[in-house]
Amino acid sequence: MTYAFDPEIAAAVPMLPEQDFSDLPAARLRMKEMFAELTDEPDTTGVTFREEQVPGPDGAPDVRVLVYTPDRIAEPSLLFDVHGGGFIVGDADMGHEGNLGLARDLGVVVVSVDYRLAPEAPYPAGLEDCYAALVWTAKHAGELGVDPERIVIHGVSAGGGLCAALALLARDRGGPAIAFQFLGVPEIDDRLETPSMRAFVDTPLWNRPRAEFSWDCYLGPGVRGTEGVPAHAAPARATDLTGLPPAYISVMEFDPLRDEGIAYAQGLLAAGVTTELHLFPGTFHGSGLMKQATISRREAAEAKAVLARALGVEPA
């Protein structure tokens, strides 16, 4: 199928690496290599970062988190980052360069969680790891130098889906407090019935076949689209969105996840949750990796501006 991609992005599409998830260990290695190729040498100036092993869910292993503390603390807010990767690839290290920049430019502490991946650890393992790390973060707010009432959660793709689920889970369990949820191109609907999901079967980086594989790994074979999948697994299924934190949702024009993100924003608004929605034209899932494209720079600048406002700071 032919897509009206933004010209700057379209020029780079042939250079994108092929992804094959049939061999997940190899796919995970390729993902790390791709991010290493597409990211610059990390600038650690003005930021101290460390690794922690924090208590995991009951009966589960400890959870690895990365903590970024800027030399300049602008506000006692905290950014809690959840990486993407379709629930099956990626780790906290893939966000290292970006989290260094956010900590330094915004002047806030950043905690990034390295949750367990499916299919080795299917739902609810990854979500429960995120929740355990969030609980640890709130409990150790004093040591981190932050206000536990000013935690902003941030995730892109499956990370955005996990953040949406995390907001629901924290509400339903009575804490920790979440001040804002940043849901970048969130993966939130296992039913795969939206027009965009049906249409975009061969888009770069993410498409319907990959979404099918992702949900089958996360929920288990034969589970996606069936009755009884809980909202904490697929937040688009939630029937009560009241009491959730304010949200920002981004969607890309030629992304199979586009319509579920739009529908979730509409659902939040209908539930009285302050929500901002932005569709970026001519884009596809992950097209922001082409950092020099004008539309990608707009996307990155807006993300930083939204987070700055949510965290109560002004970007440097």
CSV table of C-alpha atoms in Angstrom, one decimal:
chain,number,residue,atom,x,y,z
A,1,MET,CA,0.0,0.0,0.0
A,2,THR,CA,1.2,3.5,-0.8
A,3,TYR,CA,1.2,6.1,2.1
A,4,ALA,CA,1.4,9.9,1.9
A,5,PHE,CA,4.3,10.1,4.3
A,6,ASP,CA,5.9,13.4,5.1
A,7,PRO,CA,8.6,13.9,2.3
A,8,GLU,CA,11.5,14.2,4.8
A,9,ILE,CA,10.4,11.0,6.5
A,10,ALA,CA,9.6,9.1,3.3
A,11,ALA,CA,13.2,9.6,2.1
A,12,ALA,CA,14.6,7.7,5.1
A,13,VAL,CA,12.1,4.8,5.1
A,14,PRO,CA,14.3,2.6,2.7
A,15,MET,CA,17.1,2.9,5.2
A,16,LEU,CA,15.1,1.5,8.1
A,17,PRO,CA,16.3,-2.0,9.2
A,18,GLU,CA,14.1,-5.0,8.7
A,19,GLN,CA,12.5,-6.4,11.9
A,20,ASP,CA,11.7,-10.0,12.3
A,21,PHE,CA,10.2,-11.0,15.6
A,22,SER,CA,10.2,-14.8,14.9
A,23,ASP,CA,13.5,-15.0,16.7
A,24,LEU,CA,13.0,-12.8,19.7
A,25,PRO,CA,16.5,-13.0,21.2
A,26,ALA,CA,17.9,-11.9,17.8
A,27,ALA,CA,15.2,-9.2,17.5
A,28,ARG,CA,16.1,-7.8,20.9
A,29,LEU,CA,19.7,-7.6,19.9
A,30,ARG,CA,18.8,-5.9,16.6
A,31,MET,CA,16.7,-3.4,18.6
A,32,LYS,CA,19.6,-2.5,20.8
A,33,GLU,CA,21.9,-2.1,17.7
A,34,MET,CA,19.3,0.0,15.9
A,35,PHE,CA,19.0,2.4,18.8
A,36,ALA,CA,22.8,2.6,19.2
A,37,GLU,CA,23.0,3.5,15.5
A,38,LEU,CA,20.3,6.1,15.6
A,39,THR,CA,21.3,7.8,18.9
A,40,ASP,CA,24.3,10.1,19.5
A,41,GLU,CA,27.0,9.5,22.1
A,42,PRO,CA,25.1,10.2,25.4
A,43,ASP,CA,25.9,13.5,27.0
A,44,THR,CA,26.1,12.9,30.7
A,45,THR,CA,27.0,16.5,31.5
A,46,GLY,CA,25.1,17.8,34.5
A,47,VAL,CA,23.4,14.5,35.4
A,48,THR,CA,24.3,11.7,37.8
A,49,PHE,CA,22.7,8.4,37.0
A,50,ARG,CA,22.8,5.1,38.8
A,51,GLU,CA,21.2,1.7,38.7
A,52,GLU,CA,19.0,0.3,41.5
A,53,GLN,CA,17.4,-3.1,42.2
A,54,VAL,CA,14.1,-2.4,43.8
A,55,PRO,CA,11.6,-4.9,45.4
A,56,GLY,CA,9.5,-6.5,42.7
A,57,PRO,CA,5.9,-7.9,43.0
A,58,ASP,CA,5.3,-10.6,45.6
A,59,GLY,CA,7.1,-13.7,44.6
A,60,ALA,CA,8.8,-12.0,41.6
A,61,PRO,CA,12.4,-10.9,41.1
A,62,ASP,CA,13.6,-7.4,42.0
A,63,VAL,CA,13.1,-4.8,39.3
A,64,ARG,CA,16.0,-2.9,37.8
A,65,VAL,CA,15.5,0.9,37.6
A,66,LEU,CA,17.8,3.7,36.3
A,67,VAL,CA,17.8,6.9,38.3
A,68,TYR,CA,18.8,10.2,36.8
A,69,THR,CA,19.5,13.1,39.1
A,70,PRO,CA,20.4,16.5,37.5
A,71,ASP,CA,22.9,18.8,39.2
A,72,ARG,CA,20.3,21.6,38.7
A,73,ILE,CA,17.0,20.7,40.4
A,74,ALA,CA,14.3,23.1,39.1
A,75,GLU,CA,11.3,21.5,40.9
A,76,PRO,CA,10.8,18.5,43.2
A,77,SER,CA,8.8,16.7,40.5
A,78,LEU,CA,9.7,13.3,39.1
A,79,LEU,CA,9.4,11.8,35.6
A,80,PHE,CA,8.7,8.0,35.7
A,81,ASP,CA,9.6,6.5,32.3
A,82,VAL,CA,8.4,3.3,30.8
A,83,HIS,CA,10.1,2.1,27.6
A,84,GLY,CA,8.3,0.8,24.5
A,85,GLY,CA,8.9,-2.3,22.4
A,86,GLY,CA,5.6,-4.0,21.9
A,87,PHE,CA,5.8,-5.7,25.4
A,88,ILE,CA,8.5,-8.0,23.9
A,89,VAL,CA,11.7,-6.1,23.1
A,90,GLY,CA,13.6,-3.2,24.5
A,91,ASP,CA,14.9,-2.2,27.9
A,92,ALA,CA,15.4,0.8,30.1
A,93,ASP,CA,18.8,1.5,28.4
A,94,MET,CA,17.1,2.4,25.1
A,95,GLY,CA,15.9,5.6,26.7
A,96,HIS,CA,19.2,6.4,28.2
A,97,GLU,CA,20.1,9.3,26.0
A,98,GLY,CA,16.6,10.8,26.1
A,99,ASN,CA,16.3,10.5,29.9
A,100,LEU,CA,19.7,12.2,30.4
A,101,GLY,CA,18.5,15.1,28.3
A,102,LEU,CA,15.1,15.3,30.1
A,103,ALA,CA,16.7,15.3,33.5
A,104,ARG,CA,19.2,17.9,32.5
A,105,ASP,CA,17.0,20.2,30.5
A,106,LEU,CA,13.9,20.0,32.8
A,107,GLY,CA,15.8,19.9,36.0
A,108,VAL,CA,13.9,17.0,37.5
A,109,VAL,CA,14.7,13.5,38.7
A,110,VAL,CA,13.9,10.7,36.2
A,111,VAL,CA,13.3,7.1,37.1
A,112,SER,CA,13.2,4.5,34.2
A,113,VAL,CA,11.9,1.0,34.9
A,114,ASP,CA,13.3,-2.2,33.3
A,115,TYR,CA,10.2,-4.4,33.4
A,116,ARG,CA,10.0,-8.1,32.4
A,117,LEU,CA,9.2,-8.9,28.8
A,118,ALA,CA,6.7,-11.2,27.2
A,119,PRO,CA,6.3,-14.0,26.2
A,120,GLU,CA,8.7,-15.3,28.9
A,121,ALA,CA,6.8,-13.1,31.4
A,122,PRO,CA,3.3,-12.4,30.1
A,123,TYR,CA,0.7,-10.1,31.6
A,124,PRO,CA,0.5,-9.0,34.3
A,125,ALA,CA,4.3,-9.4,34.9
A,126,GLY,CA,5.4,-6.2,33.1
A,127,LEU,CA,2.7,-4.1,34.5
A,128,GLU,CA,3.2,-5.3,38.1
A,129,ASP,CA,7.0,-4.6,37.7
A,130,CYS,CA,6.1,-1.0,36.7
A,131,TYR,CA,3.7,-0.7,39.6
A,132,ALA,CA,6.3,-2.1,42.1
A,133,ALA,CA,8.9,0.4,40.7
A,134,LEU,CA,6.3,3.2,41.1
A,135,VAL,CA,5.6,2.2,44.7
A,136,TRP,CA,9.3,2.2,45.4
A,137,THR,CA,9.7,5.6,43.8
A,138,ALA,CA,6.9,7.1,45.9
A,139,LYS,CA,8.1,5.5,49.1
A,140,HIS,CA,11.6,6.8,48.5
A,141,ALA,CA,10.6,10.2,47.4
A,142,GLY,CA,12.4,11.9,50.3
A,143,GLU,CA,15.7,10.2,49.4
A,144,LEU,CA,15.1,11.1,45.7
A,145,GLY,CA,14.4,14.7,46.7
A,146,VAL,CA,11.0,14.8,45.1
A,147,ASP,CA,7.4,15.3,46.1
A,148,PRO,CA,5.4,12.0,45.9
A,149,GLU,CA,2.4,14.0,44.8
A,150,ARG,CA,4.2,15.3,41.7
A,151,ILE,CA,5.0,12.1,39.8
A,152,VAL,CA,4.5,12.2,36.0
A,153,ILE,CA,4.4,8.9,34.1
A,154,HIS,CA,5.7,8.8,30.6
A,155,GLY,CA,5.7,6.1,28.0
A,156,VAL,CA,5.7,5.6,24.2
A,157,SER,CA,4.1,2.7,22.3
A,158,ALA,CA,3.8,-0.3,24.6
A,159,GLY,CA,5.3,2.0,27.2
A,160,GLY,CA,2.4,4.4,26.7
A,161,GLY,CA,0.0,1.4,27.0
A,162,LEU,CA,1.7,0.3,30.2
A,163,CYS,CA,1.4,3.9,31.5
A,164,ALA,CA,-2.3,4.0,30.8
A,165,ALA,CA,-2.7,0.7,32.6
A,166,LEU,CA,-0.5,2.0,35.4
A,167,ALA,CA,-2.8,5.0,35.9
A,168,LEU,CA,-5.8,2.7,36.1
A,169,LEU,CA,-4.1,0.3,38.5
A,170,ALA,CA,-2.9,3.1,40.8
A,171,ARG,CA,-6.4,4.5,40.9
A,172,ASP,CA,-8.0,1.1,41.6
A,173,ARG,CA,-5.4,0.2,44.3
A,174,GLY,CA,-5.5,3.6,45.9
A,175,GLY,CA,-2.1,4.9,45.1
A,176,PRO,CA,0.6,6.0,44.5
A,177,ALA,CA,-0.5,9.4,43.3
A,178,ILE,CA,0.1,10.2,39.6
A,179,ALA,CA,-0.1,13.9,38.7
A,180,PHE,CA,-0.1,13.4,34.9
A,181,GLN,CA,0.1,10.7,32.2
A,182,PHE,CA,2.0,11.1,29.0
A,183,LEU,CA,0.8,8.5,26.5
A,184,GLY,CA,2.8,8.6,23.3
A,185,VAL,CA,1.3,6.5,20.5
A,186,PRO,CA,-0.1,4.1,23.2
A,187,GLU,CA,-0.7,0.4,22.5
A,188,ILE,CA,-4.0,-0.2,24.5
A,189,ASP,CA,-6.5,-2.3,22.5
A,190,ASP,CA,-6.1,-6.1,22.0
A,191,ARG,CA,-9.2,-6.3,19.9
A,192,LEU,CA,-7.5,-4.9,16.8
A,193,GLU,CA,-10.8,-3.7,15.3
A,194,THR,CA,-10.3,0.0,14.6
A,195,PRO,CA,-10.2,1.2,11.0
A,196,SER,CA,-6.5,2.2,11.2
A,197,MET,CA,-5.6,-1.3,12.6
A,198,ARG,CA,-7.5,-3.0,9.8
A,199,ALA,CA,-5.9,-0.7,7.1
A,200,PHE,CA,-2.3,-0.4,8.1
A,201,VAL,CA,-0.9,-3.9,7.5
A,202,ASP,CA,2.4,-3.0,6.0
A,203,THR,CA,3.5,0.3,7.5
A,204,PRO,CA,7.1,0.6,8.6
A,205,LEU,CA,8.2,-0.5,12.1
A,206,TRP,CA,4.7,-1.2,13.3
A,207,ASN,CA,1.7,-2.7,11.5
A,208,ARG,CA,-1.2,-5.1,12.1
A,209,PRO,CA,0.8,-8.4,11.9
A,210,ARG,CA,3.3,-7.1,14.5
A,211,ALA,CA,0.4,-5.9,16.7
A,212,GLU,CA,-1.1,-9.4,16.5
A,213,PHE,CA,2.2,-11.0,17.5
A,214,SER,CA,2.7,-8.5,20.3
A,215,TRP,CA,-0.7,-9.1,21.9
A,216,ASP,CA,-0.4,-12.9,21.6
A,217,CYS,CA,2.9,-12.7,23.4
A,218,TYR,CA,1.6,-10.4,26.1
A,219,LEU,CA,-1.7,-12.0,26.8
A,220,GLY,CA,-0.9,-15.6,25.7
A,221,PRO,CA,-2.0,-17.4,22.5
A,222,GLY,CA,-5.7,-17.3,21.7
A,223,VAL,CA,-6.5,-14.7,24.3
A,224,ARG,CA,-6.5,-11.3,22.4
A,225,GLY,CA,-10.0,-10.2,21.3
A,226,THR,CA,-11.8,-12.6,23.6
A,227,GLU,CA,-14.2,-11.8,26.4
A,228,GLY,CA,-12.7,-11.2,29.8
A,229,VAL,CA,-9.4,-9.5,28.9
A,230,PRO,CA,-9.0,-7.0,31.8
A,231,ALA,CA,-8.7,-3.3,31.4
A,232,HIS,CA,-5.4,-3.4,33.2
A,233,ALA,CA,-4.1,-5.4,30.3
A,234,ALA,CA,-5.8,-3.5,27.6
A,235,PRO,CA,-6.9,0.0,28.8
A,236,ALA,CA,-9.1,0.6,25.8
A,237,ARG,CA,-11.5,-1.9,27.4
A,238,ALA,CA,-12.0,0.2,30.5
A,239,THR,CA,-15.6,1.3,31.1
A,240,ASP,CA,-14.8,3.7,33.9
A,241,LEU,CA,-12.1,6.4,33.2
A,242,THR,CA,-13.2,8.7,36.0
A,243,GLY,CA,-10.7,9.8,38.5
A,244,LEU,CA,-7.6,9.4,36.3
A,245,PRO,CA,-4.8,11.9,36.0
A,246,PRO,CA,-4.8,14.5,33.2
A,247,ALA,CA,-3.4,13.1,30.0
A,248,TYR,CA,-1.5,13.9,26.8
A,249,ILE,CA,-1.9,11.5,23.9
A,250,SER,CA,-0.1,11.6,20.6
A,251,VAL,CA,-1.0,9.6,17.5
A,252,MET,CA,0.6,9.2,14.1
A,253,GLU,CA,-1.4,9.5,10.9
A,254,PHE,CA,-0.3,6.2,9.4
A,255,ASP,CA,0.0,4.1,12.5
A,256,PRO,CA,-2.3,1.1,13.2
A,257,LEU,CA,-2.5,2.4,16.8
A,258,ARG,CA,-3.9,5.8,15.7
A,259,ASP,CA,-7.6,5.2,16.2
A,260,GLU,CA,-7.4,3.5,19.6
A,261,GLY,CA,-5.4,6.5,20.9
A,262,ILE,CA,-8.0,8.9,19.5
A,263,ALA,CA,-10.8,6.8,21.1
A,264,TYR,CA,-9.0,6.7,24.4
A,265,ALA,CA,-8.6,10.5,24.4
A,266,GLN,CA,-12.3,10.8,23.7
A,267,GLY,CA,-13.2,8.4,26.5
A,268,LEU,CA,-11.0,10.4,29.0
A,269,LEU,CA,-12.7,13.6,28.0
A,270,ALA,CA,-16.1,12.1,28.3
A,271,ALA,CA,-15.1,11.0,31.8
A,272,GLY,CA,-14.1,14.5,32.8
A,273,VAL,CA,-10.4,14.0,32.5
A,274,THR,CA,-8.4,16.9,31.1
A,275,THR,CA,-6.8,15.5,28.0
A,276,GLU,CA,-4.7,16.9,25.1
A,277,LEU,CA,-4.6,15.0,21.8
A,278,HIS,CA,-2.3,15.6,18.9
A,279,LEU,CA,-2.2,13.8,15.6
A,280,PHE,CA,1.0,14.4,13.7
A,281,PRO,CA,0.4,14.3,9.9
A,282,GLY,CA,2.5,12.3,7.4
A,283,THR,CA,4.0,10.2,10.2
A,284,PHE,CA,4.1,6.5,11.1
A,285,HIS,CA,4.8,4.6,14.3
A,286,GLY,CA,8.4,5.4,15.3
A,287,SER,CA,9.0,7.9,12.6
A,288,GLY,CA,10.4,10.3,15.2
A,289,LEU,CA,13.6,8.2,15.0
A,290,MET,CA,14.3,10.3,11.9
A,291,LYS,CA,15.2,13.2,14.3
A,292,GLN,CA,16.2,15.8,11.7
A,293,ALA,CA,12.8,15.8,9.9
A,294,THR,CA,10.9,18.9,10.6
A,295,ILE,CA,7.8,17.0,11.8
A,296,SER,CA,10.0,14.9,14.1
A,297,ARG,CA,11.5,18.0,15.6
A,298,ARG,CA,8.0,19.4,16.2
A,299,GLU,CA,7.0,16.2,17.9
A,300,ALA,CA,10.1,16.2,20.2
A,301,ALA,CA,9.7,19.9,21.1
A,302,GLU,CA,6.0,19.4,21.9
A,303,ALA,CA,6.8,16.4,24.1
A,304,LYS,CA,9.3,18.4,26.1
A,305,ALA,CA,6.9,21.3,26.4
A,306,VAL,CA,4.1,19.1,27.6
A,307,LEU,CA,6.3,17.4,30.2
A,308,ALA,CA,7.7,20.7,31.4
A,309,ARG,CA,4.2,22.0,32.0
A,310,ALA,CA,3.1,18.8,33.7
A,311,LEU,CA,6.2,18.8,35.9
A,312,GLY,CA,5.8,22.5,36.7
A,313,VAL,CA,9.1,23.6,35.1
A,314,GLU,CA,10.3,25.5,32.1
A,315,PRO,CA,12.7,23.7,29.7
A,316,ALA,CA,16.2,25.0,29.4
